XYZ file of C-alpha atoms in Angstrom:
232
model
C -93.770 3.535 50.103
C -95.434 5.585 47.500
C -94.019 6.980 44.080
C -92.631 3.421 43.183
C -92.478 3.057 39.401
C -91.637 0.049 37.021
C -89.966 1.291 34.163
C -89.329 -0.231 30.985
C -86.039 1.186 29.123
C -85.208 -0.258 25.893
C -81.043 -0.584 24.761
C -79.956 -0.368 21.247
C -76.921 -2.506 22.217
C -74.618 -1.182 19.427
C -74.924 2.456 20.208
C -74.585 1.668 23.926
C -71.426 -0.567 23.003
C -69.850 2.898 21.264
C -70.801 4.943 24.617
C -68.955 2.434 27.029
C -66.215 2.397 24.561
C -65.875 6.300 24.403
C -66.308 5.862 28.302
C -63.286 3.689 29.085
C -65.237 0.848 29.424
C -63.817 -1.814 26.757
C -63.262 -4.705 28.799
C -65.833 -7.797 28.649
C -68.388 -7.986 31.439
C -71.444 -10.675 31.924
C -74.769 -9.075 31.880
C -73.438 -5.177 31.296
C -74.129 -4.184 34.403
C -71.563 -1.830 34.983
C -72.222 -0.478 31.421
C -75.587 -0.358 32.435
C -74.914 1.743 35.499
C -72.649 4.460 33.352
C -75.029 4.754 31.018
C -78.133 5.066 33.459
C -75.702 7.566 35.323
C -75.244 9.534 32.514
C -79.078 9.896 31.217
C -80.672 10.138 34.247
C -78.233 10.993 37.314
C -79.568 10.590 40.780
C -83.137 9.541 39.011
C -81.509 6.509 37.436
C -83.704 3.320 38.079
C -82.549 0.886 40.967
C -82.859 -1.666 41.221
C -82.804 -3.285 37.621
C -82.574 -6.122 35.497
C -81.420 -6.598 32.025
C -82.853 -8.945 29.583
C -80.368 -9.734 26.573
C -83.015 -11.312 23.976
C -85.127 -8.639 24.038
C -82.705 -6.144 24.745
C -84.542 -3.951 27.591
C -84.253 -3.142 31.082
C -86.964 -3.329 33.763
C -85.802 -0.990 36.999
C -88.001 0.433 39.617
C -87.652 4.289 39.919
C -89.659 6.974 41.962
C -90.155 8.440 38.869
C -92.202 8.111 35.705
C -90.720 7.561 32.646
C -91.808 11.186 31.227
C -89.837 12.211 34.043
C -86.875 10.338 33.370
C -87.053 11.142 29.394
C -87.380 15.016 30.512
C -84.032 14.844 32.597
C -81.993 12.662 30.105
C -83.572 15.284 27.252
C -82.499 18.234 29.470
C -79.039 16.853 30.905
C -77.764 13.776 29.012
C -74.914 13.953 26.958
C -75.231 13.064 23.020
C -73.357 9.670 23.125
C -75.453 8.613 25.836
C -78.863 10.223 24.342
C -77.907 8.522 21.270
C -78.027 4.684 23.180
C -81.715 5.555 24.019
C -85.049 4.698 21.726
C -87.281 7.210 23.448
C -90.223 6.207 22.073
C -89.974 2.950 23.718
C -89.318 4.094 27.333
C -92.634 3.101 28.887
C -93.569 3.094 32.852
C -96.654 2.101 35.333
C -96.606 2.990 39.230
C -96.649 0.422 41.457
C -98.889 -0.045 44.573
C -98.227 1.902 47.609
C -98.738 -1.177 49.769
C -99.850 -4.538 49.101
C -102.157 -6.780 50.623
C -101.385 -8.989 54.131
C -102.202 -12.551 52.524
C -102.081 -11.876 48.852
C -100.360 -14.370 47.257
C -97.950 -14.054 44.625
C -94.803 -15.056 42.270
C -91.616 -13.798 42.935
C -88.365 -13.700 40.454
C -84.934 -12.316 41.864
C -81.367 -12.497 40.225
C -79.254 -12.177 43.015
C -75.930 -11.814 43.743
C -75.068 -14.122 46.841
C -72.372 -12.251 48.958
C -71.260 -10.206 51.754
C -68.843 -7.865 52.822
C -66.719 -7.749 55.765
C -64.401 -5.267 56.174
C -63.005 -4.069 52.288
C -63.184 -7.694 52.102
C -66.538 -8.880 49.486
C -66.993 -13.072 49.543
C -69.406 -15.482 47.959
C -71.124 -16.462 50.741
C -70.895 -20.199 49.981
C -67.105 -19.869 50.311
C -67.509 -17.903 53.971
C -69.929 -20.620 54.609
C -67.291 -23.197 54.372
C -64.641 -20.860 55.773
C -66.641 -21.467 59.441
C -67.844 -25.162 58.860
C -65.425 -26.552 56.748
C -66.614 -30.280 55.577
C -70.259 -29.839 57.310
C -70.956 -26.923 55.355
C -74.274 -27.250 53.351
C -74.640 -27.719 49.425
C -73.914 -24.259 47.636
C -77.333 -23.984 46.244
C -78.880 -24.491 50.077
C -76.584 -21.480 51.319
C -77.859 -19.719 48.920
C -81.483 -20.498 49.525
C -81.075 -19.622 53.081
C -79.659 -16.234 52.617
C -82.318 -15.394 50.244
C -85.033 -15.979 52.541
C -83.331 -14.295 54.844
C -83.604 -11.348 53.130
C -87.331 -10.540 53.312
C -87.420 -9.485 56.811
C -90.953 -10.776 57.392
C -92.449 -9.373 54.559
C -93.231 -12.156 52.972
C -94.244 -15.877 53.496
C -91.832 -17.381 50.867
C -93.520 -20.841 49.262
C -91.811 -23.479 47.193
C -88.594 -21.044 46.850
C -87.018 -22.914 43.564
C -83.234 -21.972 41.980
C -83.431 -21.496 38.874
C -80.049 -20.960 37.963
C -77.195 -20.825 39.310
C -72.902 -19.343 38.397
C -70.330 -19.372 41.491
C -68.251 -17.125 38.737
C -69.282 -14.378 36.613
C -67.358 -11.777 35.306
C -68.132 -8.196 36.290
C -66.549 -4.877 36.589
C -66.135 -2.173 39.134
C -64.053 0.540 40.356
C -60.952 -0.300 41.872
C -61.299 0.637 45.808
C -58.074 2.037 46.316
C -57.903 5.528 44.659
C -56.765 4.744 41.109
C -60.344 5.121 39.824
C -59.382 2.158 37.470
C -61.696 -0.716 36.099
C -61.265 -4.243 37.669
C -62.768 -7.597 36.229
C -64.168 -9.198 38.934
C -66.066 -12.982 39.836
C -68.764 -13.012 41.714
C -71.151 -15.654 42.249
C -75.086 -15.010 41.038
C -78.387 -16.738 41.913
C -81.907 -16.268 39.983
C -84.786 -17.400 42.138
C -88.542 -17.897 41.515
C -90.499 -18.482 44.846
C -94.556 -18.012 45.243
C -95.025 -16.454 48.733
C -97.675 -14.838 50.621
C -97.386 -11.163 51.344
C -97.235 -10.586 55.515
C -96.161 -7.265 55.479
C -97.497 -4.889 52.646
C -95.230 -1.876 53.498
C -92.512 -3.888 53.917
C -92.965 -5.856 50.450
C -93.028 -2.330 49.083
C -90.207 -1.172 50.515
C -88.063 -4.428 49.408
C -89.941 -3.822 45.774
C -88.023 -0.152 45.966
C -84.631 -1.497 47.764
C -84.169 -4.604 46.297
C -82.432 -8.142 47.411
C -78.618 -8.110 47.842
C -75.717 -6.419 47.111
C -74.971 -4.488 44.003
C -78.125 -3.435 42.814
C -77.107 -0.771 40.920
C -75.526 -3.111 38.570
C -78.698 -5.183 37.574
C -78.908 -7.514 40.738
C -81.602 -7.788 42.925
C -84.667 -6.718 41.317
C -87.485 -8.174 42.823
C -90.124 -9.139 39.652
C -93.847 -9.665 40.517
C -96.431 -11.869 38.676
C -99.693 -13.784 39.725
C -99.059 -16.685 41.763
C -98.056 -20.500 39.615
């Protein structure tokens, strides 16, 4: 896939605190994903980065986008509303593109924060907990379910090596949308997973395209960025 971007999209947390207040948004989340989201939605529309990441301590996002970050700062300059504009430093929106494909047999160091479920139905489950739904008392640890799935997920695009979990929740408190019409906010717990693997790379296009898709569900509320760094 070509036209990937990294972008790098620094949060003045107080002003982005008054626009999910002036939003609606006042209950407490984990991670401000969903705030995250809104406030992407708002600057950026359709262009917003996903997948993405947020990193409290130094207050920034990393998302991949197919666009560059002049393009992004030229539609949120252009279409954003003030409260949201007003959340944004500008100056330190930064962005690189990423490689079209990538190398069968490079090597490298992967970092995913993941969050470990799946849906069946209108029905979304940690899938530890569907894990012991079906085997009951010979179900595996949590933290092996969850290393399964994940390397389940590359569909032979990579070769993953030493996959280590590096953290671990079963609950953390998010919000969404309520699914049945009201439109309303919900606190919700979900489980989440952060991963660091080295792995070989079988399948350039495919790495690329799980670089621009991401791992998981909900990716458009800062799971499932896939982070990329020389191999350890």
């Amino acid at each position: 896939m070509s036209g990937l971007h990294l972008v790098r999209i620094p949060v003045v947390a107080p002003r982005l605190l008054r626009f999910a207040a002036e939003q609606g948004i006042t209950q407490e989340e984990e991670g401000l994903g969903y705030t995250l989201h809104a406030w992407f939605a708002a600057l950026f529309g359709e262009a917003a980065p996903k997948p993405f990441r947020y990193f409290e301590r130094r207050h920034e996002v990393l998302g991949y986008s197919a666009h560059s970050a002049a393009e992004l700062l030229d539609r949120a300059q252009a279409f954003a509303s003030p409260q949201a504009w007003a959340a944004l430093d500008p100056a330190g929106v930064f962005s690189k593109p990423m490689p079209a494909a990538w190398r069968a047999g490079q090597r490298l160091h992967l970092e995913v924060l993941t969050c470990p479920v799946s849906r069946k139905g209108d029905e979304e489950k940690d899938l530890y907990l569907r894990t012991l739904d079906r085997l009951g008392a010979d179900a595996p640890p949590r933290g092996e379910v969850y290393r399964q799935w994940f390397a389940s997920q590359w569909n032979g695009a990579v070769q993953l090596e030493e996959v280590a979990l590096l953290g671990m929740a079963a609950r953390t408190r998010l919000l969404r949308r309520a699914r049945n019409g009201h439109n309303r906010l919900l606190v919700v717990e979900r489980p989440q997973a952060l991963f660091g693997a080295n792995a070989m790379v079988q399948d350039g296009e495919q790495f690329a395209e799980r670089l621009s898709r991401g791992i998981g569900r909900h990716r458009a509320f800062g799971f499932g960025m896939v982070l990329v760094a020389p191999p350890r």
